[in-house]
mmCIF file of C-alpha atoms and ligand atoms in Angstrom:
data_model
loop_
_atom_site.group_PDB
_atom_site.id
_atom_site.type_symbol
_atom_site.label_atom_id
_atom_site.label_comp_id
_atom_site.label_asym_id
_atom_site.label_seq_id
_atom_site.Cartn_x
_atom_site.Cartn_y
_atom_site.Cartn_z
ATOM 1 C CA MET A 1 1.675 23.464 15.144
ATOM 2 C CA SER A 2 1.409 19.927 13.467
ATOM 3 C CA GLU A 3 4.493 17.752 13.133
ATOM 4 C CA GLN A 4 6.169 17.663 9.774
ATOM 5 C CA SER A 5 9.020 15.453 8.516
ATOM 6 C CA GLU A 6 10.688 14.501 5.269
ATOM 7 C CA GLN A 7 12.182 11.153 4.127
ATOM 8 C CA ILE A 8 13.999 10.411 0.939
ATOM 9 C CA VAL A 9 13.675 7.395 -1.199
ATOM 10 C CA ASN A 10 17.290 7.049 -2.417
ATOM 11 C CA LEU A 11 17.319 5.739 -5.893
ATOM 12 C CA GLY A 12 20.057 7.754 -7.617
ATOM 13 C CA GLU A 13 18.682 10.052 -10.251
ATOM 14 C CA ARG A 14 15.160 8.834 -9.476
ATOM 15 C CA SER A 15 15.345 9.711 -5.781
ATOM 16 C CA TYR A 16 12.272 11.500 -4.421
ATOM 17 C CA PRO A 17 11.106 12.896 -1.050
ATOM 18 C CA LEU A 18 8.065 11.922 1.031
ATOM 19 C CA LEU A 19 6.774 14.986 2.613
ATOM 20 C CA ILE A 20 4.726 14.060 5.779
ATOM 21 C CA GLY A 21 2.716 16.273 8.009
ATOM 22 C CA GLY A 22 -0.613 17.986 8.879
ATOM 23 C CA GLY A 23 -1.773 20.921 6.802
ATOM 24 C CA LEU A 24 0.437 20.227 3.773
ATOM 25 C CA LEU A 25 -2.521 20.891 1.413
ATOM 26 C CA GLN A 26 -2.529 24.461 2.735
ATOM 27 C CA LYS A 27 1.224 25.008 2.265
ATOM 28 C CA ASN A 28 1.568 27.156 -0.690
ATOM 29 C CA GLY A 29 4.647 26.498 -2.873
ATOM 30 C CA ILE A 30 5.241 23.014 -1.434
ATOM 31 C CA LEU A 31 4.846 21.396 -4.785
ATOM 32 C CA ASP A 32 6.716 24.092 -6.951
ATOM 33 C CA PRO A 33 10.028 22.232 -7.050
ATOM 34 C CA PHE A 34 8.386 19.105 -8.561
ATOM 35 C CA ILE A 35 6.089 20.790 -10.983
ATOM 36 C CA ALA A 36 7.447 24.274 -11.918
ATOM 37 C CA ASP A 37 5.175 25.555 -14.657
ATOM 38 C CA ALA A 38 4.039 22.134 -16.072
ATOM 39 C CA ASP A 39 0.408 21.225 -16.975
ATOM 40 C CA VAL A 40 -1.230 19.065 -14.287
ATOM 41 C CA PHE A 41 -3.764 16.251 -14.594
ATOM 42 C CA ILE A 42 -5.255 15.035 -11.328
ATOM 43 C CA VAL A 43 -6.550 11.588 -10.993
ATOM 44 C CA THR A 44 -9.013 11.208 -8.068
ATOM 45 C CA ASN A 45 -12.281 9.374 -7.287
ATOM 46 C CA GLU A 46 -15.911 10.507 -6.648
ATOM 47 C CA VAL A 47 -15.367 10.083 -2.881
ATOM 48 C CA VAL A 48 -12.082 11.911 -2.393
ATOM 49 C CA GLY A 49 -12.590 14.513 -5.104
ATOM 50 C CA PRO A 50 -15.401 16.426 -3.448
ATOM 51 C CA LEU A 51 -13.369 16.363 -0.178
ATOM 52 C CA TYR A 52 -9.821 17.593 -1.212
ATOM 53 C CA LEU A 53 -9.641 18.432 -4.977
ATOM 54 C CA GLN A 54 -10.369 22.062 -4.453
ATOM 55 C CA SER A 55 -7.588 22.516 -1.837
ATOM 56 C CA LEU A 56 -5.186 20.685 -4.259
ATOM 57 C CA THR A 57 -6.242 22.802 -7.140
ATOM 58 C CA SER A 58 -5.598 26.003 -5.050
ATOM 59 C CA LEU A 59 -2.255 24.685 -3.989
ATOM 60 C CA LEU A 60 -1.174 24.238 -7.517
ATOM 61 C CA GLY A 61 -1.814 27.887 -8.425
ATOM 62 C CA ALA A 62 -2.349 29.346 -11.887
ATOM 63 C CA ARG A 63 -1.582 26.888 -14.548
ATOM 64 C CA ARG A 64 -3.426 24.413 -16.769
ATOM 65 C CA ILE A 65 -5.166 21.795 -14.419
ATOM 66 C CA ASP A 66 -7.740 19.194 -15.374
ATOM 67 C CA SER A 67 -8.977 16.292 -13.370
ATOM 68 C CA ILE A 68 -10.988 13.047 -13.604
ATOM 69 C CA GLU A 69 -13.083 11.462 -10.831
ATOM 70 C CA LEU A 70 -12.991 7.693 -11.152
ATOM 71 C CA PRO A 71 -15.729 5.529 -9.721
ATOM 72 C CA ASP A 72 -14.880 4.306 -6.175
ATOM 73 C CA GLY A 73 -13.697 0.862 -5.419
ATOM 74 C CA GLU A 74 -11.338 -2.021 -6.060
ATOM 75 C CA VAL A 75 -13.780 -3.362 -8.619
ATOM 76 C CA PHE A 76 -12.896 -0.370 -10.869
ATOM 77 C CA LYS A 77 -9.162 -1.049 -10.712
ATOM 78 C CA THR A 78 -9.325 -2.195 -14.212
ATOM 79 C CA ILE A 79 -7.876 -1.740 -17.713
ATOM 80 C CA ALA A 80 -11.127 0.126 -18.778
ATOM 81 C CA THR A 81 -10.565 2.691 -15.987
ATOM 82 C CA PHE A 82 -6.887 3.032 -16.795
ATOM 83 C CA GLU A 83 -8.040 3.662 -20.506
ATOM 84 C CA SER A 84 -10.436 6.272 -19.341
ATOM 85 C CA ILE A 85 -7.533 8.228 -17.928
ATOM 86 C CA ILE A 86 -5.499 7.777 -21.045
ATOM 87 C CA ASP A 87 -8.372 8.836 -23.180
ATOM 88 C CA ARG A 88 -8.534 12.205 -21.233
ATOM 89 C CA LEU A 89 -4.779 12.805 -21.482
ATOM 90 C CA VAL A 90 -4.900 12.172 -25.232
ATOM 91 C CA ALA A 91 -8.056 14.506 -25.722
ATOM 92 C CA GLY A 92 -6.374 17.135 -23.611
ATOM 93 C CA ARG A 93 -3.217 16.753 -25.758
ATOM 94 C CA TYR A 94 -1.134 16.525 -22.605
ATOM 95 C CA ALA A 95 2.517 16.523 -23.620
ATOM 96 C CA ARG A 96 5.501 14.478 -22.120
ATOM 97 C CA ASP A 97 6.428 17.321 -19.663
ATOM 98 C CA ALA A 98 2.999 17.107 -18.005
ATOM 99 C CA VAL A 99 2.617 16.119 -14.438
ATOM 100 C CA LEU A 100 -0.028 13.620 -13.249
ATOM 101 C CA MET A 101 -1.129 13.674 -9.693
ATOM 102 C CA THR A 102 -3.026 11.046 -7.845
ATOM 103 C CA LEU A 103 -5.235 12.117 -4.995
ATOM 104 C CA GLY A 104 -6.890 9.060 -3.110
ATOM 105 C CA GLY A 105 -6.230 5.818 -1.695
ATOM 106 C CA GLY A 106 -4.226 2.909 -3.075
ATOM 107 C CA VAL A 107 -6.712 2.161 -5.823
ATOM 108 C CA VAL A 108 -6.431 5.679 -7.216
ATOM 109 C CA GLY A 109 -2.677 5.822 -6.777
ATOM 110 C CA ASP A 110 -2.065 2.460 -8.399
ATOM 111 C CA ILE A 111 -4.267 3.190 -11.514
ATOM 112 C CA GLY A 112 -3.187 6.852 -11.834
ATOM 113 C CA GLY A 113 0.480 5.656 -11.401
ATOM 114 C CA PHE A 114 0.059 3.120 -14.161
ATOM 115 C CA ALA A 115 -1.424 5.735 -16.489
ATOM 116 C CA ALA A 116 1.588 7.967 -15.776
ATOM 117 C CA ALA A 117 3.967 5.017 -16.446
ATOM 118 C CA ALA A 118 2.314 4.200 -19.789
ATOM 119 C CA TYR A 119 1.178 7.543 -21.239
ATOM 120 C CA GLN A 120 3.781 8.495 -23.938
ATOM 121 C CA ARG A 121 6.048 5.854 -22.355
ATOM 122 C CA GLY A 122 6.079 7.617 -19.044
ATOM 123 C CA ILE A 123 5.401 11.039 -17.648
ATOM 124 C CA ARG A 124 6.126 12.435 -14.239
ATOM 125 C CA PHE A 125 3.802 11.897 -11.427
ATOM 126 C CA ILE A 126 3.150 12.955 -7.844
ATOM 127 C CA GLN A 127 1.281 10.734 -5.257
ATOM 128 C CA MET A 128 -0.945 12.328 -2.832
ATOM 129 C CA PRO A 129 -2.180 9.449 -0.685
ATOM 130 C CA THR A 130 -5.353 10.019 1.369
ATOM 131 C CA THR A 131 -5.837 6.638 2.984
ATOM 132 C CA LEU A 132 -3.504 5.411 6.055
ATOM 133 C CA LEU A 133 -2.681 2.388 3.782
ATOM 134 C CA ALA A 134 -1.548 4.409 0.903
ATOM 135 C CA GLN A 135 0.326 6.713 3.040
ATOM 136 C CA VAL A 136 2.399 4.015 4.600
ATOM 137 C CA ASP A 137 2.668 1.701 1.740
ATOM 138 C CA SER A 138 1.203 1.846 -1.652
ATOM 139 C CA ALA A 139 2.183 5.522 -2.577
ATOM 140 C CA VAL A 140 5.848 4.681 -1.746
ATOM 141 C CA GLY A 141 8.028 2.505 -3.897
ATOM 142 C CA GLY A 142 6.709 2.936 -7.596
ATOM 143 C CA LYS A 143 4.610 -0.155 -7.907
ATOM 144 C CA THR A 144 1.664 0.722 -10.143
ATOM 145 C CA ALA A 145 -1.066 -1.707 -11.517
ATOM 146 C CA VAL A 146 -4.520 -2.604 -12.407
ATOM 147 C CA ASN A 147 -6.276 -5.962 -11.775
ATOM 148 C CA HIS A 148 -7.025 -8.580 -14.363
ATOM 149 C CA ALA A 149 -9.911 -11.006 -14.036
ATOM 150 C CA GLY A 150 -7.261 -13.766 -13.408
ATOM 151 C CA GLY A 151 -5.766 -11.997 -10.485
ATOM 152 C CA LYS A 152 -4.811 -8.734 -8.488
ATOM 153 C CA ASN A 153 -2.320 -6.268 -9.881
ATOM 154 C CA LEU A 154 -1.433 -8.590 -12.739
ATOM 155 C CA ILE A 155 -0.957 -5.751 -15.234
ATOM 156 C CA GLY A 156 1.354 -2.890 -14.131
ATOM 157 C CA ALA A 157 4.733 -1.285 -14.140
ATOM 158 C CA PHE A 158 7.507 0.027 -11.802
ATOM 159 C CA HIS A 159 7.293 3.860 -12.087
ATOM 160 C CA GLN A 160 8.666 5.972 -9.342
ATOM 161 C CA PRO A 161 6.891 9.248 -8.378
ATOM 162 C CA SER A 162 8.681 12.582 -8.269
ATOM 163 C CA ALA A 163 7.322 13.177 -4.845
ATOM 164 C CA VAL A 164 4.853 11.925 -2.346
ATOM 165 C CA LEU A 165 2.774 14.344 -0.415
ATOM 166 C CA ILE A 166 1.253 12.917 2.771
ATOM 167 C CA ASP A 167 -1.122 15.383 4.345
ATOM 168 C CA THR A 168 -2.032 13.452 7.509
ATOM 169 C CA ASP A 169 -5.069 15.864 8.050
ATOM 170 C CA THR A 170 -6.827 13.969 5.191
ATOM 171 C CA LEU A 171 -7.111 11.013 7.457
ATOM 172 C CA VAL A 172 -9.736 12.917 9.462
ATOM 173 C CA THR A 173 -12.452 11.918 7.002
ATOM 174 C CA LEU A 174 -11.183 8.283 6.579
ATOM 175 C CA PRO A 175 -13.741 5.733 7.843
ATOM 176 C CA ASP A 176 -12.644 3.833 10.954
ATOM 177 C CA ARG A 177 -12.644 0.526 9.151
ATOM 178 C CA GLU A 178 -10.233 1.898 6.363
ATOM 179 C CA LEU A 179 -7.986 3.383 9.177
ATOM 180 C CA ARG A 180 -7.692 -0.042 10.772
ATOM 181 C CA ALA A 181 -6.891 -1.672 7.537
ATOM 182 C CA GLY A 182 -3.874 0.681 7.150
ATOM 183 C CA LEU A 183 -2.730 -0.311 10.628
ATOM 184 C CA ALA A 184 -2.259 -3.835 9.392
ATOM 185 C CA GLU A 185 0.396 -2.667 6.955
ATOM 186 C CA ILE A 186 2.168 -0.663 9.694
ATOM 187 C CA VAL A 187 2.359 -3.832 11.967
ATOM 188 C CA LYS A 188 3.958 -5.591 8.965
ATOM 189 C CA TYR A 189 6.945 -3.206 9.028
ATOM 190 C CA GLY A 190 7.602 -4.074 12.708
ATOM 191 C CA LEU A 191 7.369 -7.675 12.036
ATOM 192 C CA ILE A 192 9.697 -7.744 9.158
ATOM 193 C CA VAL A 193 12.494 -5.473 10.169
ATOM 194 C CA ASP A 194 11.873 -3.487 13.439
ATOM 195 C CA ALA A 195 11.176 -5.248 16.726
ATOM 196 C CA GLU A 196 11.344 -1.859 18.586
ATOM 197 C CA PHE A 197 8.690 -0.363 16.438
ATOM 198 C CA PHE A 198 6.526 -3.511 16.964
ATOM 199 C CA ALA A 199 6.820 -2.929 20.684
ATOM 200 C CA TRP A 200 5.955 0.794 20.213
ATOM 201 C CA LEU A 201 2.900 -0.225 18.329
ATOM 202 C CA GLU A 202 1.857 -2.503 21.224
ATOM 203 C CA ALA A 203 2.200 0.370 23.613
ATOM 204 C CA HIS A 204 0.307 2.767 21.460
ATOM 205 C CA ALA A 205 -2.467 0.572 19.893
ATOM 206 C CA ALA A 206 -5.239 2.654 21.624
ATOM 207 C CA ASP A 207 -3.718 6.022 20.647
ATOM 208 C CA LEU A 208 -3.583 4.870 17.009
ATOM 209 C CA LEU A 209 -7.234 3.716 17.077
ATOM 210 C CA ALA A 210 -8.219 7.069 18.699
ATOM 211 C CA ARG A 211 -6.342 8.807 15.862
ATOM 212 C CA GLU A 212 -3.969 10.671 18.385
ATOM 213 C CA PRO A 213 -1.950 12.962 15.861
ATOM 214 C CA ALA A 214 1.419 12.409 17.320
ATOM 215 C CA ALA A 215 1.012 8.663 17.463
ATOM 216 C CA LEU A 216 -0.311 8.585 13.844
ATOM 217 C CA HIS A 217 2.596 10.881 12.686
ATOM 218 C CA HIS A 218 5.226 8.687 14.305
ATOM 219 C CA ALA A 219 3.651 5.391 12.916
ATOM 220 C CA ILE A 220 3.491 6.958 9.350
ATOM 221 C CA ARG A 221 6.930 8.476 9.476
ATOM 222 C CA ARG A 222 8.586 5.314 10.728
ATOM 223 C CA SER A 223 6.790 3.089 8.186
ATOM 224 C CA CYS A 224 7.763 5.402 5.385
ATOM 225 C CA GLN A 225 11.311 5.311 6.655
ATOM 226 C CA LEU A 226 11.349 1.475 6.736
ATOM 227 C CA LYS A 227 9.652 1.202 3.262
ATOM 228 C CA ALA A 228 11.993 3.850 1.746
ATOM 229 C CA ALA A 229 15.201 1.848 2.948
ATOM 230 C CA ILE A 230 13.872 -1.434 1.597
ATOM 231 C CA VAL A 231 12.959 0.038 -1.864
ATOM 232 C CA ALA A 232 16.267 1.859 -2.076
ATOM 233 C CA GLU A 233 17.997 -1.503 -1.540
ATOM 234 C CA ASP A 234 15.779 -3.631 -3.923
ATOM 235 C CA GLU A 235 13.691 -1.463 -6.149
ATOM 236 C CA ARG A 236 12.546 -4.138 -8.510
ATOM 237 C CA GLU A 237 11.895 -6.811 -5.900
ATOM 238 C CA THR A 238 14.619 -9.185 -6.880
ATOM 239 C CA GLY A 239 15.197 -10.054 -3.154
ATOM 240 C CA ARG A 240 14.727 -8.180 0.059
ATOM 241 C CA ARG A 241 11.671 -6.168 -1.148
ATOM 242 C CA ALA A 242 9.606 -9.409 -1.195
ATOM 243 C CA LEU A 243 9.645 -9.145 2.729
ATOM 244 C CA LEU A 244 7.026 -6.429 2.278
ATOM 245 C CA ASN A 245 4.745 -9.188 1.265
ATOM 246 C CA LEU A 246 4.502 -10.744 4.648
ATOM 247 C CA GLY A 247 1.036 -12.228 4.860
ATOM 248 C CA HIS A 248 0.102 -11.011 1.343
ATOM 249 C CA THR A 249 0.038 -14.487 -0.474
ATOM 250 C CA TYR A 250 -2.551 -15.650 2.220
ATOM 251 C CA GLY A 251 -4.235 -12.272 2.175
ATOM 252 C CA HIS A 252 -4.623 -12.054 -1.594
ATOM 253 C CA ALA A 253 -6.138 -15.541 -1.423
ATOM 254 C CA ILE A 254 -8.538 -14.358 1.237
ATOM 255 C CA GLU A 255 -9.599 -11.352 -0.885
ATOM 256 C CA ARG A 256 -10.138 -13.559 -3.881
ATOM 257 C CA CYS A 257 -11.888 -16.375 -2.157
ATOM 258 C CA ALA A 258 -14.235 -14.158 -0.176
ATOM 259 C CA GLY A 259 -15.010 -12.159 -3.230
ATOM 260 C CA TYR A 260 -13.250 -8.849 -3.910
ATOM 261 C CA GLY A 261 -14.603 -6.035 -1.731
ATOM 262 C CA GLU A 262 -15.830 -8.329 1.072
ATOM 263 C CA TRP A 263 -12.580 -8.090 2.922
ATOM 264 C CA LEU A 264 -10.585 -4.798 2.801
ATOM 265 C CA HIS A 265 -6.997 -5.438 1.662
ATOM 266 C CA GLY A 266 -5.544 -4.572 5.049
ATOM 267 C CA GLU A 267 -8.020 -6.827 6.880
ATOM 268 C CA ALA A 268 -7.042 -9.729 4.679
ATOM 269 C CA ILE A 269 -3.306 -8.923 5.302
ATOM 270 C CA ALA A 270 -3.967 -8.845 9.205
ATOM 271 C CA ALA A 271 -5.351 -12.418 8.937
ATOM 272 C CA GLY A 272 -2.615 -13.469 6.412
ATOM 273 C CA ILE A 273 0.040 -12.146 8.891
ATOM 274 C CA CYS A 274 -1.412 -14.497 11.545
ATOM 275 C CA MET A 275 -1.265 -17.402 9.013
ATOM 276 C CA ALA A 276 2.202 -16.537 8.270
ATOM 277 C CA ALA A 277 3.099 -16.486 12.073
ATOM 278 C CA GLU A 278 1.380 -19.801 12.510
ATOM 279 C CA PHE A 279 3.255 -21.351 9.530
ATOM 280 C CA SER A 280 6.516 -19.995 10.953
ATOM 281 C CA VAL A 281 5.901 -21.728 14.279
ATOM 282 C CA ARG A 282 4.884 -25.047 12.582
ATOM 283 C CA LEU A 283 8.310 -25.067 10.738
ATOM 284 C CA GLY A 284 10.079 -24.341 14.058
ATOM 285 C CA TYR A 285 11.208 -20.789 13.109
ATOM 286 C CA LEU A 286 9.086 -18.748 15.592
ATOM 287 C CA GLU A 287 8.097 -19.063 19.277
ATOM 288 C CA SER A 288 4.338 -19.546 20.027
ATOM 289 C CA ALA A 289 4.690 -16.636 22.428
ATOM 290 C CA ASP A 290 5.386 -14.433 19.504
ATOM 291 C CA VAL A 291 2.330 -15.611 17.687
ATOM 292 C CA ALA A 292 0.337 -14.645 20.716
ATOM 293 C CA ARG A 293 1.894 -11.185 20.775
ATOM 294 C CA ILE A 294 1.138 -10.707 17.105
ATOM 295 C CA SER A 295 -2.566 -11.842 17.282
ATOM 296 C CA ALA A 296 -2.981 -9.744 20.437
ATOM 297 C CA LEU A 297 -1.743 -6.567 18.704
ATOM 298 C CA LEU A 298 -3.915 -7.143 15.637
ATOM 299 C CA ALA A 299 -6.810 -7.812 17.817
ATOM 300 C CA ALA A 300 -6.133 -4.817 19.841
ATOM 301 C CA LEU A 301 -6.270 -2.812 16.582
ATOM 302 C CA GLU A 302 -9.551 -4.485 15.914
ATOM 303 C CA LEU A 303 -8.358 -6.362 12.886
ATOM 304 C CA PRO A 304 -9.192 -9.976 11.975
ATOM 305 C CA THR A 305 -6.663 -12.711 13.147
ATOM 306 C CA ALA A 306 -7.893 -15.662 11.078
ATOM 307 C CA PRO A 307 -9.252 -16.285 7.583
ATOM 308 C CA PRO A 308 -12.958 -17.125 6.965
ATOM 309 C CA SER A 309 -13.485 -20.797 7.850
ATOM 310 C CA ASP A 310 -15.927 -21.285 4.816
ATOM 311 C CA ILE A 311 -13.145 -21.301 2.156
ATOM 312 C CA SER A 312 -12.159 -24.750 0.996
ATOM 313 C CA VAL A 313 -8.465 -25.749 1.184
ATOM 314 C CA ALA A 314 -8.488 -26.417 -2.628
ATOM 315 C CA ASP A 315 -9.895 -23.043 -3.455
ATOM 316 C CA PHE A 316 -7.503 -21.334 -1.064
ATOM 317 C CA MET A 317 -4.544 -23.132 -2.501
ATOM 318 C CA ALA A 318 -5.639 -22.415 -6.111
ATOM 319 C CA ALA A 319 -5.765 -18.663 -5.193
ATOM 320 C CA MET A 320 -2.342 -18.808 -3.524
ATOM 321 C CA SER A 321 -0.901 -20.412 -6.706
ATOM 322 C CA ILE A 322 -1.776 -17.600 -9.047
ATOM 323 C CA ASP A 323 -0.028 -15.006 -6.779
ATOM 324 C CA LYS A 324 2.778 -12.945 -8.459
ATOM 325 C CA LYS A 325 5.234 -14.315 -6.016
ATOM 326 C CA VAL A 326 4.985 -17.786 -7.523
ATOM 327 C CA ILE A 327 8.185 -18.654 -9.450
ATOM 328 C CA GLY A 328 8.572 -21.965 -11.307
ATOM 329 C CA GLY A 329 5.367 -23.314 -9.676
ATOM 330 C CA GLU A 330 6.825 -22.654 -6.070
ATOM 331 C CA ILE A 331 4.931 -20.456 -3.785
ATOM 332 C CA ARG A 332 7.496 -18.114 -2.069
ATOM 333 C CA LEU A 333 6.402 -17.336 1.448
ATOM 334 C CA VAL A 334 7.647 -14.765 4.031
ATOM 335 C CA LEU A 335 8.559 -16.640 7.192
ATOM 336 C CA MET A 336 9.274 -14.991 10.525
ATOM 337 C CA HIS A 337 12.312 -16.087 12.658
ATOM 338 C CA ALA A 338 11.440 -13.501 15.390
ATOM 339 C CA ILE A 339 9.527 -10.366 15.726
ATOM 340 C CA GLY A 340 11.586 -8.028 13.502
ATOM 341 C CA THR A 341 13.391 -10.715 11.568
ATOM 342 C CA ALA A 342 11.972 -12.465 8.518
ATOM 343 C CA GLU A 343 13.025 -14.230 5.329
ATOM 344 C CA VAL A 344 11.449 -15.110 1.992
ATOM 345 C CA THR A 345 11.731 -18.730 0.954
ATOM 346 C CA ALA A 346 10.189 -21.559 -1.139
ATOM 347 C CA ASP A 347 12.106 -24.084 0.868
ATOM 348 C CA TYR A 348 9.545 -25.661 3.254
ATOM 349 C CA PRO A 349 7.701 -29.043 3.074
ATOM 350 C CA SER A 350 4.491 -28.516 1.060
ATOM 351 C CA ALA A 351 2.778 -31.075 3.288
ATOM 352 C CA ASP A 352 3.257 -28.478 6.204
ATOM 353 C CA LEU A 353 1.444 -25.730 4.039
ATOM 354 C CA GLY A 354 -1.384 -28.185 3.398
ATOM 355 C CA ALA A 355 -1.633 -29.081 7.057
ATOM 356 C CA LEU A 356 -1.680 -25.388 7.985
ATOM 357 C CA LEU A 357 -4.551 -24.716 5.506
ATOM 358 C CA ALA A 358 -6.485 -27.698 6.745
ATOM 359 C CA GLU A 359 -6.137 -26.358 10.333
ATOM 360 C CA GLN A 360 -6.849 -22.815 9.575
ATOM 361 C CA LEU A 361 -9.671 -23.263 7.031
ATOM 362 C CA GLY A 362 -11.450 -26.234 8.453
ATOM 363 C CA ARG A 363 -12.779 -24.463 11.614
HETATM 364 P P1 LIG B 401 -8.912 2.415 -1.634
HETATM 365 O O1 LIG B 401 -8.113 3.273 -2.536
HETATM 366 O O2 LIG B 401 -10.055 1.779 -2.187
HETATM 367 O O3 LIG B 401 -9.449 3.408 -0.407
HETATM 368 C C1 LIG B 401 -10.374 3.011 0.523
HETATM 369 C C2 LIG B 401 -11.669 3.843 0.549
HETATM 370 O O4 LIG B 401 -11.473 4.982 1.254
HETATM 371 C C3 LIG B 401 -12.196 4.138 -0.739
HETATM 372 O O5 LIG B 401 -13.640 4.172 -0.622
HETATM 373 C C4 LIG B 401 -11.744 5.586 -0.868
HETATM 374 O O6 LIG B 401 -12.541 6.366 -1.857
HETATM 375 C C5 LIG B 401 -11.936 6.138 0.441
HETATM 376 N N1 LIG B 401 -11.010 7.267 0.819
HETATM 377 C C6 LIG B 401 -9.799 7.402 0.362
HETATM 378 N N2 LIG B 401 -9.284 8.512 1.039
HETATM 379 C C7 LIG B 401 -10.180 9.038 1.789
HETATM 380 C C8 LIG B 401 -10.315 10.046 2.740
HETATM 381 N N3 LIG B 401 -9.210 10.786 3.107
HETATM 382 N N4 LIG B 401 -11.490 10.201 3.426
HETATM 383 C C9 LIG B 401 -12.568 9.520 3.211
HETATM 384 N N5 LIG B 401 -12.520 8.432 2.298
HETATM 385 C C10 LIG B 401 -11.350 8.217 1.737
HETATM 386 O O7 LIG B 401 -8.091 1.365 -0.636
HETATM 387 P P2 LIG B 401 -6.663 1.429 -0.059
HETATM 388 O O8 LIG B 401 -6.754 0.548 1.196
HETATM 389 O O9 LIG B 401 -6.117 2.781 0.115
HETATM 390 O O10 LIG B 401 -5.844 0.788 -1.114
HETATM 391 C C11 LIG B 401 -5.831 -0.579 -1.448
HETATM 392 C C12 LIG B 401 -5.155 -0.879 -2.897
HETATM 393 O O11 LIG B 401 -3.848 -0.581 -2.631
HETATM 394 C C13 LIG B 401 -5.351 -2.129 -3.349
HETATM 395 O O12 LIG B 401 -5.691 -2.132 -4.757
HETATM 396 C C14 LIG B 401 -4.030 -2.745 -3.249
HETATM 397 O O13 LIG B 401 -3.707 -3.689 -4.296
HETATM 398 C C15 LIG B 401 -3.134 -1.488 -3.456
HETATM 399 N N6 LIG B 401 -1.807 -1.521 -2.901
HETATM 400 C C16 LIG B 401 -0.707 -1.297 -3.648
HETATM 401 C C17 LIG B 401 0.532 -1.319 -3.152
HETATM 402 C C18 LIG B 401 1.673 -0.793 -3.952
HETATM 403 O O14 LIG B 401 2.807 -1.003 -3.490
HETATM 404 N N7 LIG B 401 1.421 -0.189 -5.026
HETATM 405 C C19 LIG B 401 0.714 -1.697 -1.713
HETATM 406 C C20 LIG B 401 -0.319 -1.987 -0.951
HETATM 407 C C21 LIG B 401 -1.624 -1.965 -1.506
HETATM 408 N N1 LIG B 402 3.587 -3.310 -1.024
HETATM 409 C C1 LIG B 402 4.643 -4.187 -1.517
HETATM 410 C C2 LIG B 402 5.727 -3.413 -2.186
HETATM 411 O O1 LIG B 402 5.566 -2.183 -2.315
HETATM 412 O O2 LIG B 402 6.597 -3.942 -2.643
#
């Protein structure tokens, strides 16, 4: 029998469970406590829908269920796609007690979640993430968004789901490259708050790449536990939650400069984590030996450990400057003091950041 576990994101009256395990899509009644007899509208996409929509519909039993299959890809994470969901909700006269379910990766979860946040000023929603990245990160914590031509996730809302259903069996169909991208976000948790978990990942890199079920379950469960604790402490990212952005300011700049879709989000984060580690050493916070461990783990997980060298420093810096983490013109970055200990700060010499970029991009 597959392993199953449950975590709670503790947010007072908005608390919700993360149900994790294999075969959850076959577990009749599992969603009843969160839906009762409400109408359900499912947001999925043209890749995931054909794979899992029928199972999800069966799980939901007799009730009014409708669905939309969005086109696949980050390029469709737009206001236009968001509007297409709202159009269907309006046309179907969905009431405020309806439940929206997202079935897919982070793109579907972020757009569907934003539609749930906005429709009639907010309806309930349930996330059913089907990529590793979404299972360990994007489906947890209530950040919802679409992109704007001026930058990623610039339009969105905090809207917590009522539950997150993580059926790890859905990872069976996930392409290897997407699985590896999810592993980058898992490494992030070890680096910011849990040195022991980082060491566990070093010891189990091969098992994770081989999709060994017990290893994947442990990695997902621990990541969810760590993210749930951070979100419970700082739901709106006024402080500690910003640690989750380790490597992201660099990573978003890589995604933007390389052209959206060229690098997967998780791949860009892996290279961004290495840049954050190098910067932490440059500022005297982190030992070089730790950088070597970090790059070695990411390389063992077959992830990039450096940005593409054909981006200019000026373009990269411009892309970093439009990041949402920029406040009052200052780029706040996550720096590591050791593996498992990090801080967010804008208090570093900007010349050092320029020197890092010149070194990393000028190869
Ligand atoms: P994605 O949603 O594009 O999914 C990756 C690919 O895998 C897509 O082609 C998708 O159709 C396909 N897919 C999904 N599940 C599958 C399955 N089980 N089998 C086969 N194919 C499957 O990408 P992602 O990496 O899941 O998410 C990236 C997005 O998440 C970005 O837009 C990023 O900004 C966002 N994100 C949000 C948060 C947050 O806190 N809200 C956190 C991290 C990332
Ligand atoms: N992925 C960053 C956050 O949820 O805060």
